mmCIF file of C-alpha atoms in Angstrom:
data_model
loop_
_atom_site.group_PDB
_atom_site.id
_atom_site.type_symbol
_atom_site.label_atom_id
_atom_site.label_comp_id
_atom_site.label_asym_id
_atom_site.label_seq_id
_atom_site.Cartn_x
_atom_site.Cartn_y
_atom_site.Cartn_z
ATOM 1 C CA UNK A 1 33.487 26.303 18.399
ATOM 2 C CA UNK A 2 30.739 27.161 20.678
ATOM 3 C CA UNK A 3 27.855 26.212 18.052
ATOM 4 C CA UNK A 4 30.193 22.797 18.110
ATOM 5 C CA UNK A 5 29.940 22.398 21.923
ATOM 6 C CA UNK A 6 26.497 23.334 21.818
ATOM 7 C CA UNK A 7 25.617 20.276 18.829
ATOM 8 C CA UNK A 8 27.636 18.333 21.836
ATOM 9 C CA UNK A 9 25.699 18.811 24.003
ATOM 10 C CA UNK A 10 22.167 18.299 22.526
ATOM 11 C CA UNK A 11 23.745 14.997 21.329
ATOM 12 C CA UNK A 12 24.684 13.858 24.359
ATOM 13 C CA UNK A 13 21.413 14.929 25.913
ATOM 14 C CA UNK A 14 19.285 13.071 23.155
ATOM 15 C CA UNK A 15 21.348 9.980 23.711
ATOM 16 C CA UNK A 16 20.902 10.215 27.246
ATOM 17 C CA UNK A 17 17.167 10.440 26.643
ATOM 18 C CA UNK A 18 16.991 7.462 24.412
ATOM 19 C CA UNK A 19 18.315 5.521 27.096
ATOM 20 C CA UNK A 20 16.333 6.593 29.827
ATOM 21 C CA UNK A 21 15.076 4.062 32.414
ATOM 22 C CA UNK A 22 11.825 5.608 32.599
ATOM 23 C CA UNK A 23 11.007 5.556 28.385
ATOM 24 C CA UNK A 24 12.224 1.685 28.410
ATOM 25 C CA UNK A 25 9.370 1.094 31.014
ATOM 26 C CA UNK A 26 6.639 3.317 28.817
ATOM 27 C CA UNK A 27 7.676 1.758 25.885
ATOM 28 C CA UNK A 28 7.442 -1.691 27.716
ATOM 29 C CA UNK A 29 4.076 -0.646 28.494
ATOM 30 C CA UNK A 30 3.079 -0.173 25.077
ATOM 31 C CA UNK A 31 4.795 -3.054 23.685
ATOM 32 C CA UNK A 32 3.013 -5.240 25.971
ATOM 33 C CA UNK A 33 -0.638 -3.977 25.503
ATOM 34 C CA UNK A 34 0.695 -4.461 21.693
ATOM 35 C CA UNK A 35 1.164 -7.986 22.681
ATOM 36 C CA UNK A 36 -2.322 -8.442 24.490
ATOM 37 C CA UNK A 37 -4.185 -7.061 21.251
ATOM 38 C CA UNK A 38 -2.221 -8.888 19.037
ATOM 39 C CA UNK A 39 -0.141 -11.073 19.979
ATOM 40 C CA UNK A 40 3.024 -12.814 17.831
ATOM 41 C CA UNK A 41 6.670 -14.240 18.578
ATOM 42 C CA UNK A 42 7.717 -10.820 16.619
ATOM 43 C CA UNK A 43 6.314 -8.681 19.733
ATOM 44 C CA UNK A 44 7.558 -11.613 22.294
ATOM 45 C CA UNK A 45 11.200 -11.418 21.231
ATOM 46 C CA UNK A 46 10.880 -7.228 21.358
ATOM 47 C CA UNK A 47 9.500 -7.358 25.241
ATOM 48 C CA UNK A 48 12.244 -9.569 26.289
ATOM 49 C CA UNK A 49 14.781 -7.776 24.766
ATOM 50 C CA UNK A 50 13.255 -4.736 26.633
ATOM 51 C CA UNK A 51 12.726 -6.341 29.753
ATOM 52 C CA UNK A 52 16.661 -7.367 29.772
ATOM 53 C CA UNK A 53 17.600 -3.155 28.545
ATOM 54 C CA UNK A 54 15.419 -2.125 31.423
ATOM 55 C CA UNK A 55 17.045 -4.271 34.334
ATOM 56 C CA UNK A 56 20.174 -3.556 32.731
ATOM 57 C CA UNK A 57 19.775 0.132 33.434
ATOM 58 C CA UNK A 58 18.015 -0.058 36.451
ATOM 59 C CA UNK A 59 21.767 -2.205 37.876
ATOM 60 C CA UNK A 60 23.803 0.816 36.789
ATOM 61 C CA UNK A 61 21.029 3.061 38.667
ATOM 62 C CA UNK A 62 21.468 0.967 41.834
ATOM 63 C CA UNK A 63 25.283 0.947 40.896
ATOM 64 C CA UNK A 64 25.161 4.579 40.788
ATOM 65 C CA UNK A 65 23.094 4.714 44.358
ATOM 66 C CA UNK A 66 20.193 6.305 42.309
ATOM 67 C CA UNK A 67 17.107 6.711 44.061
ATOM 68 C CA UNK A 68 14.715 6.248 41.136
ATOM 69 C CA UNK A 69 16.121 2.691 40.758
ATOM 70 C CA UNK A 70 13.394 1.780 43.631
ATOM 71 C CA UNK A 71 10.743 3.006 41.500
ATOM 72 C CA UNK A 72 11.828 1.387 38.174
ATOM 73 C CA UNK A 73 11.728 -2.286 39.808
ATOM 74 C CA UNK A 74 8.254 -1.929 41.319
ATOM 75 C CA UNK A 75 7.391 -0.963 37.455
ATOM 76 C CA UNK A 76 9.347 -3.871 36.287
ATOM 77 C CA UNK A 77 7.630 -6.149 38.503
ATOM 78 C CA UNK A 78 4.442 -4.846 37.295
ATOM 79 C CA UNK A 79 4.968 -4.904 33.679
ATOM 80 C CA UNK A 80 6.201 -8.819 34.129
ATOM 81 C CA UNK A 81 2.720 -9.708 35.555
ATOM 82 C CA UNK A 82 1.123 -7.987 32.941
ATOM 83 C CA UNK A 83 3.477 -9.541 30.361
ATOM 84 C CA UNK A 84 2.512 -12.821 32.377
ATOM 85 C CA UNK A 85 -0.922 -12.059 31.977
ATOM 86 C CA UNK A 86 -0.954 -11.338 28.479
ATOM 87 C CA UNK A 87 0.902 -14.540 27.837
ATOM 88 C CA UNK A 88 -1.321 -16.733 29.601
ATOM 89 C CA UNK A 89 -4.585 -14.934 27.958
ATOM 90 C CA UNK A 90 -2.426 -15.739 24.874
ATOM 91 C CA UNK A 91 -2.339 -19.614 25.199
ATOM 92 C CA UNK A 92 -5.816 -19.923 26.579
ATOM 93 C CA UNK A 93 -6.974 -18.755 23.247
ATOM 94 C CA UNK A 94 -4.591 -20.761 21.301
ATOM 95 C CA UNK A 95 -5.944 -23.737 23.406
ATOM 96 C CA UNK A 96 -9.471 -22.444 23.000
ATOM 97 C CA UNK A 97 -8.800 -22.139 19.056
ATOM 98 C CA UNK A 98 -7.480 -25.876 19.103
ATOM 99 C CA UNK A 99 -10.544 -26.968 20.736
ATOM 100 C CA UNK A 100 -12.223 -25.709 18.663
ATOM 101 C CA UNK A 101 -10.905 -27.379 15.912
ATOM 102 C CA UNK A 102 -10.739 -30.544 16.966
ATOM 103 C CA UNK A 103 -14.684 -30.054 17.818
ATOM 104 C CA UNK A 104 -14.921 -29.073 13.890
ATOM 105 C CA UNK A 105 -13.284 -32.414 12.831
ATOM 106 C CA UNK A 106 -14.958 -34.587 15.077
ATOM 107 C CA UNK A 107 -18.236 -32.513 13.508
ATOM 108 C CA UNK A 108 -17.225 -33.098 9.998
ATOM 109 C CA UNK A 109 -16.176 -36.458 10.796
ATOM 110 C CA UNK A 110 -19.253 -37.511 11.919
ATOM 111 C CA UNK A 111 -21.375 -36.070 9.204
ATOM 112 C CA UNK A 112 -19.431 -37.945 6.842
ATOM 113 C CA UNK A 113 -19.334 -41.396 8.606
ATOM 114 C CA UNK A 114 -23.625 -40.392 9.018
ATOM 115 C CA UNK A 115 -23.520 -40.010 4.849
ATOM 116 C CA UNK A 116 -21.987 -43.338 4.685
ATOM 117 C CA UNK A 117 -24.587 -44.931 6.664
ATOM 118 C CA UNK A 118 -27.266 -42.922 5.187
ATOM 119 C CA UNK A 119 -26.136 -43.611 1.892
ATOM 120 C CA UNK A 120 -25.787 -47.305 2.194
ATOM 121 C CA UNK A 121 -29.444 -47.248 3.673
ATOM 122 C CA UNK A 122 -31.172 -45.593 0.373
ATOM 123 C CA UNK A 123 -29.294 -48.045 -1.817
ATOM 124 C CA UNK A 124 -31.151 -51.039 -0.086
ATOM 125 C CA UNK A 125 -34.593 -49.463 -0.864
#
């Protein structure tokens, strides 16, 4: 019985831990600077869904009058910016990548259209 209450207990510890306020931020952390090195709508849906676990915890911390609750929302405030951040460093290379194609085609384009011409000139010599 006592080795029972004792398995219990260390479950209900490790479950407790799991769900800690304070991992959900690190792990936020680290999901996020995954995002920033490579980023993919994979990584996106697992920050928001970690953003919403980590203000629903830090409500039943404030429910619960908990003084660490304080703490946890300057972190969540920080970890949006840098989630802002990441995704706007995200779509500036996705814009810069476009560009970039686009500058490609035009390139390719124009060599092609300069064959035409240059080919219609050799045929008249």
């Amino acid at each position: 019985m006592k080795h029972l209450l004792t398995l219990l207990a260390l479950a209900v510890l490790f479950l407790t831990s799991c769900d800690n306020p304070q991992n959900t931020a690190d792990s936020l952390r680290k999901e996020i600077a995954g995002f920033k090195a490579v980023p993919d709508e994979k990584k996106q849906l697992a920050i928001d869904q970690s953003f919403v676990k980590l203000e629903n915890q830090i409500r039943e911390l404030e429910k619960r009058g908990d003084s660490k609750a304080a703490g946890l929302k300057d972190q969540l405030i920080s970890l949006r910016a840098d989630y802002q951040a990441a995704k706007v460093h995200r779509a500036l290379n996705d814009a810069k990548n476009a560009i970039q194609g686009i500058g490609e085609a035009v390139k390719d384009s124009a060599k092609s259209i300069g064959g035409i011409f240059q080919g219609s000139g050799t045929s008249n010599d």
